[in-house]
Amino acid sequence: MTVAETPVREAGQDFIRDIVRGDLASGRHKSIVTRFPPEPNGYLHIGHAKSICLNFGVADEFGGHCNLRYDDTNPTREAQEYIDAIERDVRWLGFDWGKHLYHASDYFERLYEWAEYLIEAGKAYVDDQTQEEMRLTRGTLTEAGTESPQRNRGIAENLDLFRRMRAGEFPNGARVLRARIDMGSGNINLRDPVLYRILHAEHPRTGKIWCIYPSYDFAHGQSDAIEGITHSLCTLEFEDHRPLYDWFLDNLPVPSHPHQYEFARLNLTYTILSKRVLTELVRGGHVGGWDDPRMPTLAGLRRRGVPAVAIRDFVKRIGVAKANSVVDMGMLEFSIREHLNKTARRRMAVLRPLKVVIENYPEGGREEIEALNHPEDASAGSRRIAFGRELYIEREDFMENPPKKFFRLSPGAEVRLRYAYFITCREVVKNQAGNVIELRCTYDPATKGGNAPDGRKVKATMHWVSAADAVKAEVRLYNPLFLRPDPDAANFAADLNPQSLEVIADARVEPALAEDTSGEPVQFERQGYFCRDADSTPARLVFNRTVGLRDSWAKVAGTN
Ligand code: ATP
Ligand code: MG
């Protein structure tokens, strides 16, 4: 069974799934409904992938369904571009919401009615204080807040003011609607939180209908209740909000009472999983866009050549727990490498070419050699590659004065060219500056296919391309976007790695790579896994290195 055929996750290996299983067994729920609730104000990142795999995964495994719901309560930050990207990315990751696509904005009218319901019950009031005044009177973790002068306004006056807020009579920020809970609560979220604010802004879906918008806190739990969510799964930072969500559910005539469960968010070394920071990276031109292959976004990872199955596998490996932690980037690369090793076709490409002339090979001669597409998978078949008098090898595979343990090419040394022949270096040609520009070699015609009939051995097998046949390509190598394993989100620019992108302008690749427009990842033998970049044109091939062949993170982190 290949990784691609392995079920994403067998049910029941974390505390969330244990809860779900228990609720089904006890009859508390007959079927399971979860949701993934992105705010359409940026592209999804790999942290979101954890939440997507959890929510859609639980629904799949227990025969329920998962809603895709946009938490579109802040019209000034939302855009269609983000909505399109979110849907593309969730589908790409392998999940389908079917007909269950919803928006918090679908519920604006109902939420408004529920706000009036709270006012009529004496549980909400219109506050005239400025944002700054409210901030100052909120209190601290150790001190109670101060009640607003408007807290005891009469119900009729509150209703009138709230309706006039909706009618557009007041400018932005002039008033808010607040819940009337407890300014002395030990939980700051319960100190009369804001339910509605005035915002004269057009909404992508509701247009100009509204000039007041519900707060995230007021919309979120009630949206869950309207949709009959059985298990509302969110990250730990919302744990302190749960008492507020429960207060709303207890004080409103909602159709259901979803239970919220919190799990640890994903943090990864050498990157930052925060939409705010990612937005600034894009806006500030620190990266080429949301899908820059250095970005931890799903669009960036996809463009880099990371298969969706590798991300699902990674999420499965890290599991779902209650305690926050930071996952080593090497774990993600491990999943990528493991999958690509099994599936990627092998090809030959020389990133930094050094010319080799085979002196005893006939001028103008050319032959085709059989090369395997995947040495461990016979079903991948083979291809024919050209061999001739002039070749390119990797510059770093040659040393004029090699140290003892260097087994690759050097003057007088014999090596194997993969699938082809043994060659021996006879002479080193230099330019005036003293740089090596060409190697004169001989080959042993008896070693065709890469083995000597007399049984002699060589210590190195090197990749190569035929100079006459190879195609020029640009190759982009990616290094960590940040210099430190724990970059500072508040001052991320200082931690950016100036060498995160390394462009090789003049690589040479075998022609099969130019012809293949499938987008499938390939292994450049001895170099790593690569994929054709979207910047490629018929005249200019561009490849991204997805990941090297070995774990480079251990070295970066200094733990190796
Ligand atoms: P950010 O902090 O990056 O702005 P967000 O939480 O504001 O992210 P949302 O669009 O609201 O972004 O996120 C949608 C869902 O994804 C939420 O349920 C949230 O808990 C979850 N999520 C966001 N970041 C992570 C993460 N790093 N790990 C796991 N889940 C996450
Ligand atoms: Mg959020």
mmCIF file of C-alpha atoms and ligand atoms in Angstrom, residues 37-39 41 48 71 77 216 235 237-238 275, ligand 2:
data_model
loop_
_atom_site.group_PDB
_atom_site.id
_atom_site.type_symbol
_atom_site.label_atom_id
_atom_site.label_comp_id
_atom_site.label_asym_id
_atom_site.label_seq_id
_atom_site.Cartn_x
_atom_site.Cartn_y
_atom_site.Cartn_z
ATOM 1 C CA PRO A 37 -14.487 28.657 10.544
ATOM 2 C CA PRO A 38 -11.856 30.788 8.765
ATOM 3 C CA GLU A 39 -11.934 34.543 8.688
ATOM 4 C CA ASN A 41 -8.769 37.944 5.699
ATOM 5 C CA HIS A 48 -5.078 25.909 9.659
ATOM 6 C CA ASP A 71 -16.460 34.169 10.012
ATOM 7 C CA ARG A 77 -10.487 43.099 6.189
ATOM 8 C CA TYR A 216 -16.543 37.888 16.635
ATOM 9 C CA THR A 235 -7.455 26.518 19.672
ATOM 10 C CA GLU A 237 -6.523 30.841 23.245
ATOM 11 C CA PHE A 238 -10.315 30.633 23.173
ATOM 12 C CA LYS A 275 -2.080 35.685 9.465
HETATM 13 MG MG MG B 2 -9.510 34.002 14.260
#
